[in-house]
Amino acid sequence: MILEMKVPSPGESIKEVEIATWLVKDGDYVEKDQAIAEVDSDKATLELPAEASGIITLKAEEGDAVAVGAVVCLIDTSAAKPTGSDTTATQKVEEKKAEAPIAVETPKAAPIAVEKTYAEQTPSPAAKKILNEKNIQPKDIVGTGKDGRITKDDAVNAVPSMGTPTGGNRGSERTKLSMLRRKVAERLVAAKNETAMLTTFNEVNMTPINTLRNQFKDEFKTKHGGLGLGYMSFFTKAVTRALQLFPDVNSMMDGDFKQSFNFVDISIAVSGPKGLMVPVVRNAELLSFRGIEAEIKRLALRARDGQITVDDMTGGTFTITNGGVFGSMLSTPIINPPQSGILGMHNIIERPIAVNRQVEIHPMMYVALSYDHRIIDGRESVGFLVAVKEALENPLELLMDGNAKKALEL
């Protein structure tokens, strides 16, 4: 029996996918549920499992765009499993080596020496004058005159190198962007062109957070099964508090209407093997520090392992992105449409600041809020960022109700 494998729908709005990589070859025997291909949609990269065991015949090439529901391969389920199919890869390599003929190196004939003449690369008086004016060395010119002499025409046609080194690798490579990367690019351009995007900045003294982390991170890790107490839980808690104080930042445009939400779904930008992914932490306003750290870790591992799904990245009412992990000191993050706001975190640098009229060294971070000015006014945007700053600089009172051990479930 010949089974036609069709492209399953990865999501309601997705009409086609792209064959990113075939994990098997035409004519291979595949087992049921074995991953046979990686397919890119405009939202995620997914594995395509075999629906049955048998001999596979591929019907699409890598890089092909295939409509949802189209046939991508055939599986002959009546075909018997080849004998010896469990031979290990090492055994196959050894067999191949044994069958390979032994190469015998044939001595190369010595090159015939060509005697140089005194005239080679020697410019004529007129050529020498021109080369001096062009600041070109005679050794860089191949002469066409008798015995290799550099003529006036050679000097006139010579092009100065302008100090550019020669002889290096000047190759290039042209590769097609994945469907996911193309969709990200399309959305970023749309965000710039279709929103009235503006960015406001502030800075945060990270000393209070660092003090709490240093005090409780080991106990937190031991109590919660190796879970780390990172910066993201503090920032997520600070953002959810600020969004409840300034709900316009937690809303989005819908034609002539403003759609507001009484919940906070935070999109967290993470770097995966296929590029930037933005999975969503649902109802972040209800999660504890432990809950936020556990959910971010779960989503980051799924993104790293290529297991992130469309559902994981659908929705989100606000985004947090951390360019600081790559060393960014300051940036203007681009809104993740249809959301109206995104908070950019940056690296932490020790800088001198004034504290009670005294100069002190503290770990400081610049934070940036990009927002859609069509729906969020300056008062709300600046007030939101100030509220985030206040919570991060006083986390014990504003994020932990004065009891760190209880907030951290220790």
PDB file of C-alpha atoms in Angstrom, residues 188-409:
ATOM      1  CA  LEU A 188       9.824  44.246  11.440  1.00  0.00           C
ATOM      2  CA  VAL A 189       9.472  46.415   8.334  1.00  0.00           C
ATOM      3  CA  ALA A 190       5.692  46.547   8.829  1.00  0.00           C
ATOM      4  CA  ALA A 191       6.176  47.627  12.444  1.00  0.00           C
ATOM      5  CA  LYS A 192       8.422  50.497  11.341  1.00  0.00           C
ATOM      6  CA  ASN A 193       6.117  51.576   8.517  1.00  0.00           C
ATOM      7  CA  GLU A 194       2.687  51.094  10.082  1.00  0.00           C
ATOM      8  CA  THR A 195       3.159  52.334  13.656  1.00  0.00           C
ATOM      9  CA  ALA A 196       4.078  55.699  15.120  1.00  0.00           C
ATOM     10  CA  MET A 197       6.974  54.154  16.998  1.00  0.00           C
ATOM     11  CA  LEU A 198       8.817  56.198  19.583  1.00  0.00           C
ATOM     12  CA  THR A 199      11.391  55.176  22.213  1.00  0.00           C
ATOM     13  CA  THR A 200      11.932  56.536  25.714  1.00  0.00           C
ATOM     14  CA  PHE A 201      14.916  55.668  27.933  1.00  0.00           C
ATOM     15  CA  ASN A 202      15.830  55.441  31.585  1.00  0.00           C
ATOM     16  CA  GLU A 203      18.496  53.810  33.733  1.00  0.00           C
ATOM     17  CA  VAL A 204      18.218  51.380  36.615  1.00  0.00           C
ATOM     18  CA  ASN A 205      20.511  50.883  39.592  1.00  0.00           C
ATOM     19  CA  MET A 206      20.789  47.089  39.803  1.00  0.00           C
ATOM     20  CA  THR A 207      22.370  47.013  43.279  1.00  0.00           C
ATOM     21  CA  PRO A 208      19.141  46.051  45.155  1.00  0.00           C
ATOM     22  CA  ILE A 209      18.425  43.148  42.789  1.00  0.00           C
ATOM     23  CA  ASN A 210      22.035  41.966  42.884  1.00  0.00           C
ATOM     24  CA  THR A 211      21.933  42.052  46.699  1.00  0.00           C
ATOM     25  CA  LEU A 212      18.792  39.882  46.788  1.00  0.00           C
ATOM     26  CA  ARG A 213      20.119  37.463  44.187  1.00  0.00           C
ATOM     27  CA  ASN A 214      23.443  37.047  45.966  1.00  0.00           C
ATOM     28  CA  GLN A 215      21.639  36.470  49.242  1.00  0.00           C
ATOM     29  CA  PHE A 216      19.069  33.922  48.052  1.00  0.00           C
ATOM     30  CA  LYS A 217      20.180  32.415  44.694  1.00  0.00           C
ATOM     31  CA  ASP A 218      21.875  29.340  46.201  1.00  0.00           C
ATOM     32  CA  GLU A 219      18.934  28.579  48.498  1.00  0.00           C
ATOM     33  CA  PHE A 220      16.510  29.229  45.614  1.00  0.00           C
ATOM     34  CA  LYS A 221      18.404  26.822  43.356  1.00  0.00           C
ATOM     35  CA  THR A 222      18.512  24.104  46.020  1.00  0.00           C
ATOM     36  CA  LYS A 223      14.846  24.486  46.959  1.00  0.00           C
ATOM     37  CA  HIS A 224      13.530  24.548  43.380  1.00  0.00           C
ATOM     38  CA  GLY A 225      15.447  21.723  41.752  1.00  0.00           C
ATOM     39  CA  GLY A 226      18.319  23.603  40.154  1.00  0.00           C
ATOM     40  CA  LEU A 227      16.225  26.525  38.925  1.00  0.00           C
ATOM     41  CA  GLY A 228      18.246  29.737  38.751  1.00  0.00           C
ATOM     42  CA  LEU A 229      17.124  33.077  40.138  1.00  0.00           C
ATOM     43  CA  GLY A 230      17.813  35.337  37.179  1.00  0.00           C
ATOM     44  CA  TYR A 231      17.080  38.921  36.217  1.00  0.00           C
ATOM     45  CA  MET A 232      14.136  38.001  33.977  1.00  0.00           C
ATOM     46  CA  SER A 233      11.800  37.145  36.853  1.00  0.00           C
ATOM     47  CA  PHE A 234      12.448  40.550  38.464  1.00  0.00           C
ATOM     48  CA  PHE A 235      11.894  42.361  35.158  1.00  0.00           C
ATOM     49  CA  THR A 236       8.764  40.354  34.365  1.00  0.00           C
ATOM     50  CA  LYS A 237       7.295  41.118  37.800  1.00  0.00           C
ATOM     51  CA  ALA A 238       8.196  44.805  37.422  1.00  0.00           C
ATOM     52  CA  VAL A 239       6.599  44.931  33.951  1.00  0.00           C
ATOM     53  CA  THR A 240       3.361  43.218  35.013  1.00  0.00           C
ATOM     54  CA  ARG A 241       3.035  45.688  37.921  1.00  0.00           C
ATOM     55  CA  ALA A 242       3.664  48.671  35.621  1.00  0.00           C
ATOM     56  CA  LEU A 243       1.189  47.381  33.001  1.00  0.00           C
ATOM     57  CA  GLN A 244      -1.523  47.210  35.634  1.00  0.00           C
ATOM     58  CA  LEU A 245      -0.732  50.806  36.612  1.00  0.00           C
ATOM     59  CA  PHE A 246      -0.681  51.981  32.969  1.00  0.00           C
ATOM     60  CA  PRO A 247      -3.110  49.690  31.082  1.00  0.00           C
ATOM     61  CA  ASP A 248      -2.820  51.635  27.798  1.00  0.00           C
ATOM     62  CA  VAL A 249       0.645  50.081  27.360  1.00  0.00           C
ATOM     63  CA  ASN A 250      -1.041  46.664  27.614  1.00  0.00           C
ATOM     64  CA  SER A 251      -3.421  47.378  24.736  1.00  0.00           C
ATOM     65  CA  MET A 252      -3.291  47.336  20.945  1.00  0.00           C
ATOM     66  CA  MET A 253      -4.880  48.985  17.929  1.00  0.00           C
ATOM     67  CA  ASP A 254      -7.734  47.178  16.187  1.00  0.00           C
ATOM     68  CA  GLY A 255      -8.812  49.376  13.293  1.00  0.00           C
ATOM     69  CA  ASP A 256     -10.572  52.368  14.826  1.00  0.00           C
ATOM     70  CA  PHE A 257     -10.765  50.676  18.218  1.00  0.00           C
ATOM     71  CA  LYS A 258      -8.431  50.141  21.165  1.00  0.00           C
ATOM     72  CA  GLN A 259      -8.372  46.600  22.495  1.00  0.00           C
ATOM     73  CA  SER A 260      -7.393  46.388  26.172  1.00  0.00           C
ATOM     74  CA  PHE A 261      -6.638  43.296  28.246  1.00  0.00           C
ATOM     75  CA  ASN A 262      -7.216  42.463  31.896  1.00  0.00           C
ATOM     76  CA  PHE A 263      -4.422  39.884  31.782  1.00  0.00           C
ATOM     77  CA  VAL A 264      -0.706  40.125  30.984  1.00  0.00           C
ATOM     78  CA  ASP A 265       0.864  37.695  28.509  1.00  0.00           C
ATOM     79  CA  ILE A 266       4.565  38.529  28.247  1.00  0.00           C
ATOM     80  CA  SER A 267       6.424  37.618  25.039  1.00  0.00           C
ATOM     81  CA  ILE A 268      10.058  36.854  25.884  1.00  0.00           C
ATOM     82  CA  ALA A 269      12.527  37.196  23.003  1.00  0.00           C
ATOM     83  CA  VAL A 270      14.947  34.247  22.986  1.00  0.00           C
ATOM     84  CA  SER A 271      17.631  33.239  20.503  1.00  0.00           C
ATOM     85  CA  GLY A 272      17.153  29.829  18.865  1.00  0.00           C
ATOM     86  CA  PRO A 273      18.994  27.866  16.161  1.00  0.00           C
ATOM     87  CA  LYS A 274      16.606  29.244  13.536  1.00  0.00           C
ATOM     88  CA  GLY A 275      16.853  32.852  14.723  1.00  0.00           C
ATOM     89  CA  LEU A 276      14.854  35.002  17.096  1.00  0.00           C
ATOM     90  CA  MET A 277      11.860  33.344  18.748  1.00  0.00           C
ATOM     91  CA  VAL A 278       9.280  35.091  20.934  1.00  0.00           C
ATOM     92  CA  PRO A 279       7.429  32.508  23.067  1.00  0.00           C
ATOM     93  CA  VAL A 280       4.762  33.747  25.464  1.00  0.00           C
ATOM     94  CA  VAL A 281       4.565  33.486  29.257  1.00  0.00           C
ATOM     95  CA  ARG A 282       0.799  33.328  29.850  1.00  0.00           C
ATOM     96  CA  ASN A 283      -0.859  35.203  32.729  1.00  0.00           C
ATOM     97  CA  ALA A 284       2.484  36.421  33.989  1.00  0.00           C
ATOM     98  CA  GLU A 285       0.718  38.633  36.533  1.00  0.00           C
ATOM     99  CA  LEU A 286      -0.373  35.487  38.408  1.00  0.00           C
ATOM    100  CA  LEU A 287       3.021  33.754  38.462  1.00  0.00           C
ATOM    101  CA  SER A 288       5.510  33.780  41.322  1.00  0.00           C
ATOM    102  CA  PHE A 289       9.253  34.298  40.852  1.00  0.00           C
ATOM    103  CA  ARG A 290       9.665  30.521  40.732  1.00  0.00           C
ATOM    104  CA  GLY A 291       6.821  30.154  38.237  1.00  0.00           C
ATOM    105  CA  ILE A 292       8.252  32.787  35.892  1.00  0.00           C
ATOM    106  CA  GLU A 293      11.775  31.325  35.990  1.00  0.00           C
ATOM    107  CA  ALA A 294      10.441  27.802  35.380  1.00  0.00           C
ATOM    108  CA  GLU A 295       8.284  28.879  32.419  1.00  0.00           C
ATOM    109  CA  ILE A 296      11.043  30.933  30.793  1.00  0.00           C
ATOM    110  CA  LYS A 297      13.459  28.022  31.158  1.00  0.00           C
ATOM    111  CA  ARG A 298      10.925  25.609  29.631  1.00  0.00           C
ATOM    112  CA  LEU A 299      10.281  27.852  26.644  1.00  0.00           C
ATOM    113  CA  ALA A 300      13.976  28.635  26.112  1.00  0.00           C
ATOM    114  CA  LEU A 301      14.839  24.907  26.055  1.00  0.00           C
ATOM    115  CA  ARG A 302      12.061  24.230  23.543  1.00  0.00           C
ATOM    116  CA  ALA A 303      13.371  27.054  21.334  1.00  0.00           C
ATOM    117  CA  ARG A 304      16.953  25.783  21.603  1.00  0.00           C
ATOM    118  CA  ASP A 305      15.919  22.219  20.724  1.00  0.00           C
ATOM    119  CA  GLY A 306      13.756  23.338  17.794  1.00  0.00           C
ATOM    120  CA  GLN A 307      10.560  22.132  19.510  1.00  0.00           C
ATOM    121  CA  ILE A 308       8.845  25.510  19.820  1.00  0.00           C
ATOM    122  CA  THR A 309       5.326  25.517  18.350  1.00  0.00           C
ATOM    123  CA  VAL A 310       3.072  28.142  16.842  1.00  0.00           C
ATOM    124  CA  ASP A 311       0.864  27.992  19.934  1.00  0.00           C
ATOM    125  CA  ASP A 312       3.887  28.787  22.129  1.00  0.00           C
ATOM    126  CA  MET A 313       4.392  32.043  20.217  1.00  0.00           C
ATOM    127  CA  THR A 314       0.801  33.060  19.514  1.00  0.00           C
ATOM    128  CA  GLY A 315      -0.625  36.003  21.412  1.00  0.00           C
ATOM    129  CA  GLY A 316       1.291  38.116  23.859  1.00  0.00           C
ATOM    130  CA  THR A 317       0.283  41.592  25.000  1.00  0.00           C
ATOM    131  CA  PHE A 318       3.771  43.006  25.684  1.00  0.00           C
ATOM    132  CA  THR A 319       7.361  41.964  24.870  1.00  0.00           C
ATOM    133  CA  ILE A 320      10.631  41.960  26.819  1.00  0.00           C
ATOM    134  CA  THR A 321      13.919  41.590  24.933  1.00  0.00           C
ATOM    135  CA  ASN A 322      17.383  41.359  26.472  1.00  0.00           C
ATOM    136  CA  GLY A 323      20.154  42.563  24.179  1.00  0.00           C
ATOM    137  CA  GLY A 324      22.428  42.800  27.201  1.00  0.00           C
ATOM    138  CA  VAL A 325      23.280  39.089  26.989  1.00  0.00           C
ATOM    139  CA  PHE A 326      25.090  39.912  23.728  1.00  0.00           C
ATOM    140  CA  GLY A 327      26.791  43.014  25.143  1.00  0.00           C
ATOM    141  CA  SER A 328      24.405  45.717  23.906  1.00  0.00           C
ATOM    142  CA  MET A 329      24.645  48.908  25.966  1.00  0.00           C
ATOM    143  CA  LEU A 330      21.736  50.806  24.389  1.00  0.00           C
ATOM    144  CA  SER A 331      19.240  50.130  21.608  1.00  0.00           C
ATOM    145  CA  THR A 332      15.780  51.051  20.311  1.00  0.00           C
ATOM    146  CA  PRO A 333      13.849  47.751  20.178  1.00  0.00           C
ATOM    147  CA  ILE A 334      11.230  47.345  17.450  1.00  0.00           C
ATOM    148  CA  ILE A 335       7.608  46.737  18.486  1.00  0.00           C
ATOM    149  CA  ASN A 336       6.331  43.176  18.052  1.00  0.00           C
ATOM    150  CA  PRO A 337       3.021  43.795  16.197  1.00  0.00           C
ATOM    151  CA  PRO A 338       0.139  43.915  16.941  1.00  0.00           C
ATOM    152  CA  GLN A 339       1.448  44.776  20.419  1.00  0.00           C
ATOM    153  CA  SER A 340       1.958  48.416  21.351  1.00  0.00           C
ATOM    154  CA  GLY A 341       5.052  48.218  23.541  1.00  0.00           C
ATOM    155  CA  ILE A 342       8.380  46.438  24.024  1.00  0.00           C
ATOM    156  CA  LEU A 343      10.935  46.803  26.822  1.00  0.00           C
ATOM    157  CA  GLY A 344      14.619  46.502  25.965  1.00  0.00           C
ATOM    158  CA  MET A 345      17.116  45.371  28.626  1.00  0.00           C
ATOM    159  CA  HIS A 346      20.840  45.995  28.180  1.00  0.00           C
ATOM    160  CA  ASN A 347      24.160  45.033  29.703  1.00  0.00           C
ATOM    161  CA  ILE A 348      25.080  46.009  33.254  1.00  0.00           C
ATOM    162  CA  ILE A 349      28.056  48.357  33.590  1.00  0.00           C
ATOM    163  CA  GLU A 350      29.527  49.709  36.805  1.00  0.00           C
ATOM    164  CA  ARG A 351      29.364  53.494  36.624  1.00  0.00           C
ATOM    165  CA  PRO A 352      29.797  56.385  39.065  1.00  0.00           C
ATOM    166  CA  ILE A 353      26.486  57.952  40.111  1.00  0.00           C
ATOM    167  CA  ALA A 354      25.448  60.495  42.732  1.00  0.00           C
ATOM    168  CA  VAL A 355      23.846  58.932  45.847  1.00  0.00           C
ATOM    169  CA  ASN A 356      22.882  61.305  48.664  1.00  0.00           C
ATOM    170  CA  ARG A 357      25.248  63.923  47.200  1.00  0.00           C
ATOM    171  CA  GLN A 358      28.106  61.432  47.232  1.00  0.00           C
ATOM    172  CA  VAL A 359      29.731  59.744  44.218  1.00  0.00           C
ATOM    173  CA  GLU A 360      29.403  55.954  44.370  1.00  0.00           C
ATOM    174  CA  ILE A 361      30.079  53.118  41.937  1.00  0.00           C
ATOM    175  CA  HIS A 362      26.980  51.016  41.140  1.00  0.00           C
ATOM    176  CA  PRO A 363      25.970  48.416  38.516  1.00  0.00           C
ATOM    177  CA  MET A 364      23.755  50.345  36.115  1.00  0.00           C
ATOM    178  CA  MET A 365      21.547  49.252  33.231  1.00  0.00           C
ATOM    179  CA  TYR A 366      19.936  51.373  30.529  1.00  0.00           C
ATOM    180  CA  VAL A 367      16.349  50.355  29.732  1.00  0.00           C
ATOM    181  CA  ALA A 368      14.361  51.397  26.668  1.00  0.00           C
ATOM    182  CA  LEU A 369      10.633  51.368  25.986  1.00  0.00           C
ATOM    183  CA  SER A 370       9.528  51.501  22.347  1.00  0.00           C
ATOM    184  CA  TYR A 371       5.801  52.188  22.025  1.00  0.00           C
ATOM    185  CA  ASP A 372       3.113  52.980  19.459  1.00  0.00           C
ATOM    186  CA  HIS A 373       2.362  56.681  19.892  1.00  0.00           C
ATOM    187  CA  ARG A 374      -0.992  56.241  18.138  1.00  0.00           C
ATOM    188  CA  ILE A 375      -2.406  54.582  21.243  1.00  0.00           C
ATOM    189  CA  ILE A 376       0.081  55.404  24.034  1.00  0.00           C
ATOM    190  CA  ASP A 377       0.776  59.024  25.028  1.00  0.00           C
ATOM    191  CA  GLY A 378       4.008  60.332  26.498  1.00  0.00           C
ATOM    192  CA  ARG A 379       2.596  60.458  30.001  1.00  0.00           C
ATOM    193  CA  GLU A 380       1.717  56.743  29.975  1.00  0.00           C
ATOM    194  CA  SER A 381       4.962  55.645  28.325  1.00  0.00           C
ATOM    195  CA  VAL A 382       7.242  57.633  30.619  1.00  0.00           C
ATOM    196  CA  GLY A 383       5.127  56.777  33.665  1.00  0.00           C
ATOM    197  CA  PHE A 384       5.300  53.083  32.761  1.00  0.00           C
ATOM    198  CA  LEU A 385       9.102  53.118  32.448  1.00  0.00           C
ATOM    199  CA  VAL A 386       9.485  55.055  35.696  1.00  0.00           C
ATOM    200  CA  ALA A 387       7.256  52.474  37.424  1.00  0.00           C
ATOM    201  CA  VAL A 388       9.518  49.684  36.088  1.00  0.00           C
ATOM    202  CA  LYS A 389      12.577  51.555  37.373  1.00  0.00           C
ATOM    203  CA  GLU A 390      11.008  52.116  40.808  1.00  0.00           C
ATOM    204  CA  ALA A 391      10.110  48.433  41.192  1.00  0.00           C
ATOM    205  CA  LEU A 392      13.571  47.250  40.143  1.00  0.00           C
ATOM    206  CA  GLU A 393      15.294  49.662  42.515  1.00  0.00           C
ATOM    207  CA  ASN A 394      13.006  48.713  45.410  1.00  0.00           C
ATOM    208  CA  PRO A 395      12.098  45.067  44.689  1.00  0.00           C
ATOM    209  CA  LEU A 396      11.723  44.007  48.306  1.00  0.00           C
ATOM    210  CA  GLU A 397       8.827  46.434  48.959  1.00  0.00           C
ATOM    211  CA  LEU A 398       7.218  46.714  45.527  1.00  0.00           C
ATOM    212  CA  LEU A 399       7.638  43.177  44.163  1.00  0.00           C
ATOM    213  CA  MET A 400       7.933  41.017  47.303  1.00  0.00           C
ATOM    214  CA  ASP A 401       5.607  42.735  49.788  1.00  0.00           C
ATOM    215  CA  GLY A 402       8.534  43.146  52.166  1.00  0.00           C
ATOM    216  CA  ASN A 403       9.135  39.390  52.545  1.00  0.00           C
ATOM    217  CA  ALA A 404      11.771  37.991  50.169  1.00  0.00           C
ATOM    218  CA  LYS A 405      11.723  34.436  51.503  1.00  0.00           C
ATOM    219  CA  LYS A 406       7.963  34.161  51.110  1.00  0.00           C
ATOM    220  CA  ALA A 407       8.027  35.693  47.609  1.00  0.00           C
ATOM    221  CA  LEU A 408      10.764  33.263  46.564  1.00  0.00           C
ATOM    222  CA  GLU A 409       8.930  30.331  48.207  1.00  0.00           C
TER     223      GLU A 409
END
